[in-house]
Short mmCIF file of N, CA and C and ligand atoms in Angstrom, two decimals:
data_model
loop_
_atom_site.label_atom_id
_atom_site.label_comp_id
_atom_site.label_asym_id
_atom_site.label_seq_id
_atom_site.Cartn_x
_atom_site.Cartn_y
_atom_site.Cartn_z
N MET A 1 22.71 -6.22 -40.91
CA MET A 1 21.68 -6.84 -40.87
C MET A 1 20.52 -5.70 -40.73
N ILE A 2 19.66 -5.47 -41.87
CA ILE A 2 18.70 -4.35 -41.69
C ILE A 2 17.40 -4.77 -42.06
N ALA A 3 16.39 -4.79 -41.06
CA ALA A 3 15.11 -4.92 -41.43
C ALA A 3 14.31 -3.63 -41.92
N GLN A 4 13.29 -3.68 -42.64
CA GLN A 4 12.47 -2.75 -43.23
C GLN A 4 10.99 -3.06 -42.57
N GLY A 5 10.16 -2.37 -41.84
CA GLY A 5 9.04 -2.86 -41.55
C GLY A 5 7.95 -1.35 -41.64
N LYS A 6 6.85 -1.64 -40.99
CA LYS A 6 5.99 -0.51 -40.91
C LYS A 6 5.39 -0.38 -39.69
N PRO A 7 5.27 1.12 -39.50
CA PRO A 7 4.68 1.17 -37.84
C PRO A 7 3.53 0.52 -37.64
N GLY A 8 3.10 -0.22 -36.75
CA GLY A 8 1.88 -0.82 -36.33
C GLY A 8 1.05 -0.02 -35.26
N ARG A 9 0.77 -0.70 -34.37
CA ARG A 9 0.02 -0.17 -33.15
C ARG A 9 1.08 0.89 -32.38
N VAL A 10 0.66 1.92 -31.96
CA VAL A 10 1.35 2.74 -31.06
C VAL A 10 0.75 2.73 -29.56
N PHE A 11 1.52 2.37 -28.85
CA PHE A 11 0.81 2.75 -27.55
C PHE A 11 1.79 3.53 -26.70
N MET A 12 0.81 4.31 -25.67
CA MET A 12 1.50 5.25 -24.71
C MET A 12 0.75 4.81 -23.48
N GLY A 13 1.44 4.59 -22.17
CA GLY A 13 0.90 4.13 -21.06
C GLY A 13 1.70 4.67 -19.78
N ARG A 14 1.31 4.52 -18.59
CA ARG A 14 1.71 4.88 -17.36
C ARG A 14 2.49 3.62 -16.81
N LEU A 15 3.78 3.91 -16.26
CA LEU A 15 4.40 2.65 -15.54
C LEU A 15 3.63 2.71 -14.34
N THR A 16 4.03 1.24 -13.86
CA THR A 16 3.34 1.05 -12.50
C THR A 16 4.20 1.23 -11.30
N HIS A 17 3.73 2.03 -10.14
CA HIS A 17 4.42 2.25 -9.22
C HIS A 17 4.92 0.91 -8.34
N GLY A 18 6.04 0.77 -8.24
CA GLY A 18 6.39 -0.46 -7.50
C GLY A 18 7.04 -1.68 -8.50
N ALA A 19 6.53 -1.43 -9.79
CA ALA A 19 6.90 -2.53 -10.50
C ALA A 19 8.34 -2.60 -10.93
N ASP A 20 8.90 -3.80 -11.54
CA ASP A 20 10.29 -3.79 -12.14
C ASP A 20 10.40 -3.16 -13.60
N LEU A 21 10.95 -2.19 -13.87
CA LEU A 21 10.71 -1.42 -15.26
C LEU A 21 10.94 -2.51 -16.51
N LEU A 22 12.02 -3.32 -16.45
CA LEU A 22 12.32 -4.17 -17.52
C LEU A 22 11.14 -5.29 -17.68
N ALA A 23 10.82 -5.64 -16.35
CA ALA A 23 9.78 -6.83 -16.45
C ALA A 23 8.36 -6.14 -17.06
N GLU A 24 8.26 -4.96 -16.51
CA GLU A 24 6.90 -4.54 -16.91
C GLU A 24 6.92 -4.32 -18.65
N LEU A 25 7.74 -3.70 -18.92
CA LEU A 25 7.95 -3.37 -20.44
C LEU A 25 7.67 -5.02 -21.20
N THR A 26 8.41 -5.88 -20.88
CA THR A 26 8.57 -7.20 -21.26
C THR A 26 7.08 -7.70 -21.37
N ALA A 27 6.36 -7.64 -20.00
CA ALA A 27 5.20 -8.02 -20.13
C ALA A 27 4.11 -7.63 -20.68
N PHE A 28 4.23 -6.20 -20.80
CA PHE A 28 3.40 -5.32 -21.83
C PHE A 28 3.66 -5.86 -23.21
N ALA A 29 4.82 -6.02 -23.67
CA ALA A 29 4.71 -6.49 -25.25
C ALA A 29 4.36 -7.75 -25.39
N ALA A 30 4.43 -8.61 -24.40
CA ALA A 30 3.73 -10.20 -24.32
C ALA A 30 2.59 -10.11 -24.47
N GLU A 31 1.99 -9.07 -23.77
CA GLU A 31 0.37 -9.29 -23.33
C GLU A 31 -0.23 -8.81 -25.03
N LYS A 32 0.32 -7.90 -25.49
CA LYS A 32 0.06 -7.18 -26.63
C LYS A 32 0.29 -8.09 -28.19
N GLY A 33 1.29 -8.91 -27.85
CA GLY A 33 1.59 -10.00 -28.66
C GLY A 33 2.60 -9.36 -29.84
N ILE A 34 3.30 -8.16 -29.21
CA ILE A 34 4.23 -7.36 -29.82
C ILE A 34 5.56 -8.11 -29.96
N ARG A 35 6.15 -8.54 -31.27
CA ARG A 35 7.63 -9.12 -31.55
C ARG A 35 8.35 -8.36 -32.10
N ALA A 36 8.30 -6.83 -32.75
CA ALA A 36 9.20 -6.23 -32.86
C ALA A 36 8.62 -4.32 -32.46
N ALA A 37 9.39 -3.89 -31.83
CA ALA A 37 8.87 -2.73 -31.72
C ALA A 37 10.25 -1.38 -31.22
N ARG A 38 9.90 -0.22 -31.17
CA ARG A 38 10.74 0.65 -30.48
C ARG A 38 10.04 1.02 -29.01
N VAL A 39 11.01 1.23 -28.22
CA VAL A 39 10.42 1.85 -27.26
C VAL A 39 10.94 2.80 -26.40
N GLU A 40 10.46 3.71 -25.47
CA GLU A 40 10.81 4.79 -25.09
C GLU A 40 10.21 5.21 -23.60
N ALA A 41 10.76 5.70 -22.74
CA ALA A 41 10.03 6.19 -21.42
C ALA A 41 10.94 7.12 -20.89
N ILE A 42 10.09 7.92 -19.99
CA ILE A 42 10.75 8.78 -18.99
C ILE A 42 9.87 8.62 -17.60
N GLY A 43 10.42 9.38 -16.71
CA GLY A 43 10.05 9.24 -15.33
C GLY A 43 11.13 8.95 -14.17
N ALA A 44 10.74 8.23 -13.34
CA ALA A 44 11.59 8.18 -12.01
C ALA A 44 11.71 6.99 -11.44
N VAL A 45 12.77 6.58 -11.01
CA VAL A 45 12.76 5.14 -10.37
C VAL A 45 13.27 5.50 -8.67
N LYS A 46 12.75 4.17 -7.93
CA LYS A 46 13.13 4.23 -6.79
C LYS A 46 14.68 3.78 -6.36
N CYS A 47 14.98 3.04 -7.29
CA CYS A 47 16.20 2.60 -7.33
C CYS A 47 16.63 1.74 -8.62
N ALA A 48 17.72 1.54 -9.18
CA ALA A 48 17.92 1.12 -10.26
C ALA A 48 19.27 0.17 -10.42
N ARG A 49 19.27 -0.71 -11.50
CA ARG A 49 20.51 -1.48 -11.71
C ARG A 49 20.72 -1.65 -13.25
N THR A 50 21.77 -1.05 -13.72
CA THR A 50 22.11 -1.04 -15.31
C THR A 50 23.68 -2.11 -15.35
N GLY A 51 23.56 -2.40 -16.56
CA GLY A 51 24.92 -3.45 -16.85
C GLY A 51 25.63 -2.52 -17.74
N PHE A 52 27.06 -3.02 -17.83
CA PHE A 52 27.95 -2.60 -18.45
C PHE A 52 28.67 -3.89 -19.30
N TYR A 53 28.69 -3.88 -20.58
CA TYR A 53 29.24 -4.96 -21.01
C TYR A 53 30.81 -5.02 -21.31
N ASP A 54 31.78 -5.90 -20.54
CA ASP A 54 32.94 -6.13 -20.55
C ASP A 54 33.35 -6.61 -21.96
N GLN A 55 33.99 -5.93 -22.65
CA GLN A 55 34.22 -6.78 -24.06
C GLN A 55 35.12 -7.32 -24.18
N ALA A 56 36.09 -7.54 -23.05
CA ALA A 56 37.10 -8.47 -23.30
C ALA A 56 36.85 -9.70 -22.50
N ALA A 57 36.12 -9.60 -21.34
CA ALA A 57 35.66 -10.90 -20.61
C ALA A 57 34.15 -11.35 -21.34
N ARG A 58 33.88 -10.61 -21.94
CA ARG A 58 32.38 -11.06 -22.66
C ARG A 58 31.31 -11.36 -21.68
N LYS A 59 31.43 -10.57 -20.62
CA LYS A 59 30.01 -10.55 -19.87
C LYS A 59 29.78 -9.12 -18.98
N TYR A 60 28.57 -9.04 -18.45
CA TYR A 60 27.83 -8.10 -18.10
C TYR A 60 28.53 -7.74 -16.71
N GLY A 61 28.88 -6.55 -16.40
CA GLY A 61 29.05 -6.28 -14.86
C GLY A 61 27.98 -5.38 -14.62
N TYR A 62 27.47 -5.01 -13.14
CA TYR A 62 26.34 -4.47 -13.08
C TYR A 62 26.54 -3.43 -12.13
N HIS A 63 25.95 -1.95 -12.02
CA HIS A 63 25.91 -1.06 -11.29
C HIS A 63 24.43 -1.13 -10.52
N GLU A 64 24.58 -1.13 -9.36
CA GLU A 64 23.53 -0.73 -8.50
C GLU A 64 23.28 0.83 -7.72
N PHE A 65 22.11 1.06 -7.97
CA PHE A 65 21.79 2.67 -7.63
C PHE A 65 20.91 2.64 -6.47
N GLY A 66 21.39 2.58 -5.45
CA GLY A 66 20.04 2.44 -4.43
C GLY A 66 19.50 3.72 -3.90
N LYS A 67 18.93 4.52 -4.85
CA LYS A 67 18.30 5.58 -4.39
C LYS A 67 17.47 6.02 -5.47
N PRO A 68 16.51 7.15 -4.93
CA PRO A 68 15.56 7.53 -6.25
C PRO A 68 16.38 8.19 -7.24
N MET A 69 15.85 8.17 -8.50
CA MET A 69 16.66 8.75 -9.58
C MET A 69 15.54 9.12 -10.69
N GLU A 70 15.77 10.05 -11.41
CA GLU A 70 15.16 10.55 -12.75
C GLU A 70 15.59 9.66 -13.86
N ILE A 71 14.30 9.09 -14.54
CA ILE A 71 14.75 8.67 -15.76
C ILE A 71 14.93 9.64 -16.86
N LEU A 72 15.99 10.04 -17.07
CA LEU A 72 15.90 11.43 -18.36
C LEU A 72 15.78 10.71 -19.66
N ALA A 73 16.21 9.33 -19.94
CA ALA A 73 15.96 8.71 -21.22
C ALA A 73 15.79 7.24 -21.26
N LEU A 74 14.93 6.29 -21.43
CA LEU A 74 15.29 4.98 -21.85
C LEU A 74 14.77 4.82 -23.21
N VAL A 75 15.57 4.20 -24.17
CA VAL A 75 15.52 4.18 -25.47
C VAL A 75 15.96 2.53 -25.65
N GLY A 76 14.99 1.93 -26.46
CA GLY A 76 15.12 0.36 -26.79
C GLY A 76 14.27 -0.03 -27.75
N ASN A 77 14.19 -1.28 -27.77
CA ASN A 77 13.57 -2.05 -28.67
C ASN A 77 13.02 -3.64 -28.23
N VAL A 78 12.16 -3.96 -29.02
CA VAL A 78 11.59 -5.31 -28.74
C VAL A 78 11.97 -6.14 -29.74
N SER A 79 12.38 -7.37 -29.72
CA SER A 79 12.61 -8.21 -30.70
C SER A 79 12.51 -9.73 -29.99
N VAL A 80 12.78 -10.71 -30.92
CA VAL A 80 12.78 -12.03 -29.96
C VAL A 80 14.22 -12.82 -30.19
N LYS A 81 14.24 -13.70 -29.35
CA LYS A 81 15.40 -14.63 -29.39
C LYS A 81 15.29 -15.81 -29.96
N ALA A 82 16.18 -16.14 -30.98
CA ALA A 82 16.11 -17.47 -31.59
C ALA A 82 15.73 -18.81 -30.59
N GLU A 83 16.25 -18.77 -29.42
CA GLU A 83 15.85 -19.81 -28.38
C GLU A 83 14.81 -19.76 -28.10
N ALA A 84 13.94 -18.56 -28.14
CA ALA A 84 12.58 -18.28 -27.38
C ALA A 84 11.92 -17.57 -28.54
N PRO A 85 11.50 -17.99 -29.62
CA PRO A 85 10.74 -17.03 -30.48
C PRO A 85 9.11 -16.50 -30.15
N GLY A 86 8.62 -17.20 -29.24
CA GLY A 86 7.55 -16.67 -29.05
C GLY A 86 7.30 -15.54 -27.97
N LYS A 87 8.59 -15.18 -27.17
CA LYS A 87 8.60 -14.39 -26.28
C LYS A 87 9.30 -13.06 -26.48
N PRO A 88 8.59 -11.81 -26.24
CA PRO A 88 9.18 -10.61 -26.76
C PRO A 88 10.61 -10.37 -25.93
N PHE A 89 11.62 -9.80 -26.46
CA PHE A 89 12.76 -9.62 -25.71
C PHE A 89 13.15 -8.18 -25.45
N VAL A 90 13.14 -7.37 -24.23
CA VAL A 90 13.35 -5.97 -24.60
C VAL A 90 14.42 -5.58 -24.29
N HIS A 91 15.36 -4.88 -24.99
CA HIS A 91 16.93 -4.27 -24.91
C HIS A 91 16.50 -2.69 -24.85
N ALA A 92 16.98 -2.22 -23.56
CA ALA A 92 16.78 -1.11 -23.53
C ALA A 92 18.13 -0.02 -22.66
N HIS A 93 18.44 1.03 -22.94
CA HIS A 93 19.41 1.55 -22.32
C HIS A 93 18.91 2.64 -21.59
N VAL A 94 19.25 3.32 -20.34
CA VAL A 94 18.86 4.38 -19.66
C VAL A 94 19.75 5.26 -19.44
N THR A 95 19.27 6.58 -19.33
CA THR A 95 20.16 7.47 -18.61
C THR A 95 19.54 7.93 -17.46
N LEU A 96 19.81 8.19 -16.28
CA LEU A 96 19.43 8.50 -14.76
C LEU A 96 20.11 9.67 -14.43
N SER A 97 19.37 10.34 -13.76
CA SER A 97 20.10 11.61 -13.10
C SER A 97 19.81 11.30 -11.40
N ASP A 98 20.81 11.89 -10.72
CA ASP A 98 20.59 12.15 -9.19
C ASP A 98 20.00 13.37 -8.71
N GLU A 99 20.16 13.58 -7.70
CA GLU A 99 19.46 14.81 -6.67
C GLU A 99 20.60 15.99 -7.26
N GLU A 100 21.66 15.86 -7.83
CA GLU A 100 22.72 16.82 -8.13
C GLU A 100 22.42 16.76 -9.66
N GLY A 101 21.66 16.29 -10.34
CA GLY A 101 21.62 16.23 -11.45
C GLY A 101 23.02 15.80 -12.31
N ARG A 102 23.39 14.70 -11.70
CA ARG A 102 24.51 14.35 -12.19
C ARG A 102 24.01 12.91 -13.31
N ALA A 103 24.40 12.50 -14.05
CA ALA A 103 23.89 11.76 -15.21
C ALA A 103 24.86 10.13 -14.93
N PHE A 104 24.04 9.11 -14.89
CA PHE A 104 24.50 7.76 -15.06
C PHE A 104 23.62 6.90 -15.89
N GLY A 105 24.26 5.66 -16.04
CA GLY A 105 23.29 4.80 -16.99
C GLY A 105 23.78 3.77 -17.52
N GLY A 106 23.30 2.92 -18.35
CA GLY A 106 23.82 1.91 -18.93
C GLY A 106 22.58 0.93 -19.57
N HIS A 107 23.01 -0.31 -19.53
CA HIS A 107 21.95 -1.50 -20.24
C HIS A 107 21.21 -1.80 -19.09
N LEU A 108 19.73 -1.23 -19.24
CA LEU A 108 18.73 -1.64 -18.07
C LEU A 108 18.85 -3.10 -17.68
N ALA A 109 18.84 -3.38 -16.76
CA ALA A 109 18.96 -4.50 -16.14
C ALA A 109 17.32 -4.67 -15.17
N GLU A 110 16.98 -5.93 -14.73
CA GLU A 110 16.23 -6.17 -13.66
C GLU A 110 16.80 -5.75 -12.44
N GLY A 111 15.78 -5.19 -11.70
CA GLY A 111 16.10 -4.48 -10.31
C GLY A 111 16.21 -3.28 -10.42
N THR A 112 15.62 -2.58 -11.25
CA THR A 112 15.16 -1.13 -11.47
C THR A 112 13.65 -1.02 -11.31
N THR A 113 13.42 -0.30 -10.28
CA THR A 113 12.06 -0.21 -9.49
C THR A 113 11.22 1.19 -9.95
N VAL A 114 10.11 0.84 -10.61
CA VAL A 114 9.36 2.09 -11.20
C VAL A 114 9.01 3.05 -9.91
N PHE A 115 9.08 4.53 -10.03
CA PHE A 115 8.65 5.26 -8.87
C PHE A 115 7.09 5.87 -9.65
N ALA A 116 7.48 6.23 -10.97
CA ALA A 116 6.42 7.07 -11.85
C ALA A 116 6.75 6.88 -12.93
N GLY A 117 6.27 6.85 -14.12
CA GLY A 117 6.67 6.99 -15.34
C GLY A 117 5.73 6.93 -16.46
N GLU A 118 6.22 7.18 -17.72
CA GLU A 118 5.74 7.02 -19.13
C GLU A 118 6.19 6.71 -19.94
N PHE A 119 5.49 5.49 -20.74
CA PHE A 119 6.31 4.91 -21.94
C PHE A 119 5.68 4.91 -22.98
N CYS A 120 6.35 4.67 -24.22
CA CYS A 120 5.62 4.69 -25.58
C CYS A 120 6.16 3.52 -26.03
N MET A 121 5.30 2.65 -26.81
CA MET A 121 5.90 1.49 -27.54
C MET A 121 5.35 1.63 -28.92
N VAL A 122 6.01 1.82 -30.14
CA VAL A 122 5.71 1.53 -31.52
C VAL A 122 5.94 0.35 -32.07
N GLU A 123 5.08 -0.37 -32.40
CA GLU A 123 5.03 -2.09 -32.77
C GLU A 123 5.64 -1.59 -34.43
N LEU A 124 6.25 -2.43 -34.84
CA LEU A 124 6.89 -2.73 -35.99
C LEU A 124 6.31 -3.88 -36.86
N THR A 125 5.91 -3.83 -37.81
CA THR A 125 5.05 -4.82 -38.50
C THR A 125 5.63 -5.16 -39.80
N GLY A 126 5.55 -6.23 -40.31
CA GLY A 126 6.09 -6.79 -41.39
C GLY A 126 7.37 -7.12 -41.54
N VAL A 127 7.98 -7.54 -40.51
CA VAL A 127 9.44 -7.70 -40.13
C VAL A 127 9.89 -8.76 -39.11
N GLU A 128 10.67 -9.59 -39.25
CA GLU A 128 11.14 -10.45 -38.14
C GLU A 128 12.58 -9.93 -37.80
N LEU A 129 12.81 -9.90 -36.38
CA LEU A 129 14.01 -9.51 -35.88
C LEU A 129 14.10 -10.37 -34.89
N THR A 130 15.20 -11.10 -34.99
CA THR A 130 15.44 -12.29 -34.43
C THR A 130 16.95 -12.27 -33.85
N ARG A 131 17.08 -12.27 -32.12
CA ARG A 131 18.49 -12.32 -31.94
C ARG A 131 19.28 -13.89 -31.98
N ARG A 132 20.54 -13.85 -32.48
CA ARG A 132 21.13 -15.11 -32.33
C ARG A 132 22.58 -14.78 -31.77
N PRO A 133 23.21 -15.66 -31.27
CA PRO A 133 24.41 -15.86 -30.63
C PRO A 133 25.45 -15.20 -31.59
N ASP A 134 26.04 -14.39 -31.05
CA ASP A 134 27.49 -13.54 -32.14
C ASP A 134 28.34 -13.99 -31.59
N GLU A 135 29.44 -14.75 -32.36
CA GLU A 135 30.61 -15.40 -32.07
C GLU A 135 31.63 -14.10 -31.73
N VAL A 136 31.39 -13.42 -32.37
CA VAL A 136 32.40 -12.20 -32.45
C VAL A 136 32.56 -11.04 -31.16
N THR A 137 31.25 -10.93 -30.59
CA THR A 137 30.87 -10.18 -29.55
C THR A 137 30.52 -11.14 -28.36
N GLY A 138 30.26 -12.09 -28.34
CA GLY A 138 29.35 -12.67 -27.36
C GLY A 138 28.16 -12.34 -27.17
N LEU A 139 27.58 -11.65 -27.80
CA LEU A 139 26.33 -11.14 -27.60
C LEU A 139 24.96 -11.55 -28.32
N ALA A 140 24.06 -11.73 -28.23
CA ALA A 140 22.63 -12.04 -28.91
C ALA A 140 22.45 -11.13 -29.73
N LEU A 141 22.90 -10.80 -31.13
CA LEU A 141 22.58 -9.76 -31.88
C LEU A 141 21.72 -10.03 -33.09
N TRP A 142 21.19 -9.13 -33.65
CA TRP A 142 20.05 -9.58 -34.61
C TRP A 142 20.81 -10.31 -36.07
N GLY A 143 20.31 -11.15 -36.67
CA GLY A 143 20.89 -11.79 -38.03
C GLY A 143 20.45 -12.98 -38.27
ZN1 ZN B 1 22.68 -3.31 -23.85
#
């Protein structure tokens, strides 16, 4: 499945101290009526929670990082799920570093608290990106 759209509105903004990173990005997309976009961010978090998809068990396991870390890179997208077409769904992955410069990361999960950061969201127009349950992987994929 490949969708071809055009860049629409481009937003750059500051993340809110103390906010949940995933929830804030999702709320921003909802507030602006964004249904498809590319998203990126850098900054720092007070703590983080990331997921790793166990392909055999077909479910996410989670890592909790209970300390401040840098967001080296957050890369993701916005689309919608078939069961909730009116609500933007943010899928993002993060690479985080600790005080030693060691990198960790995964699928961004709720439970990641912003210390400070900056994000960019590039809307994609003229395209419909909808996630549907995929029997092969157990994930909600575009299709
Ligand atoms: Zn993911």
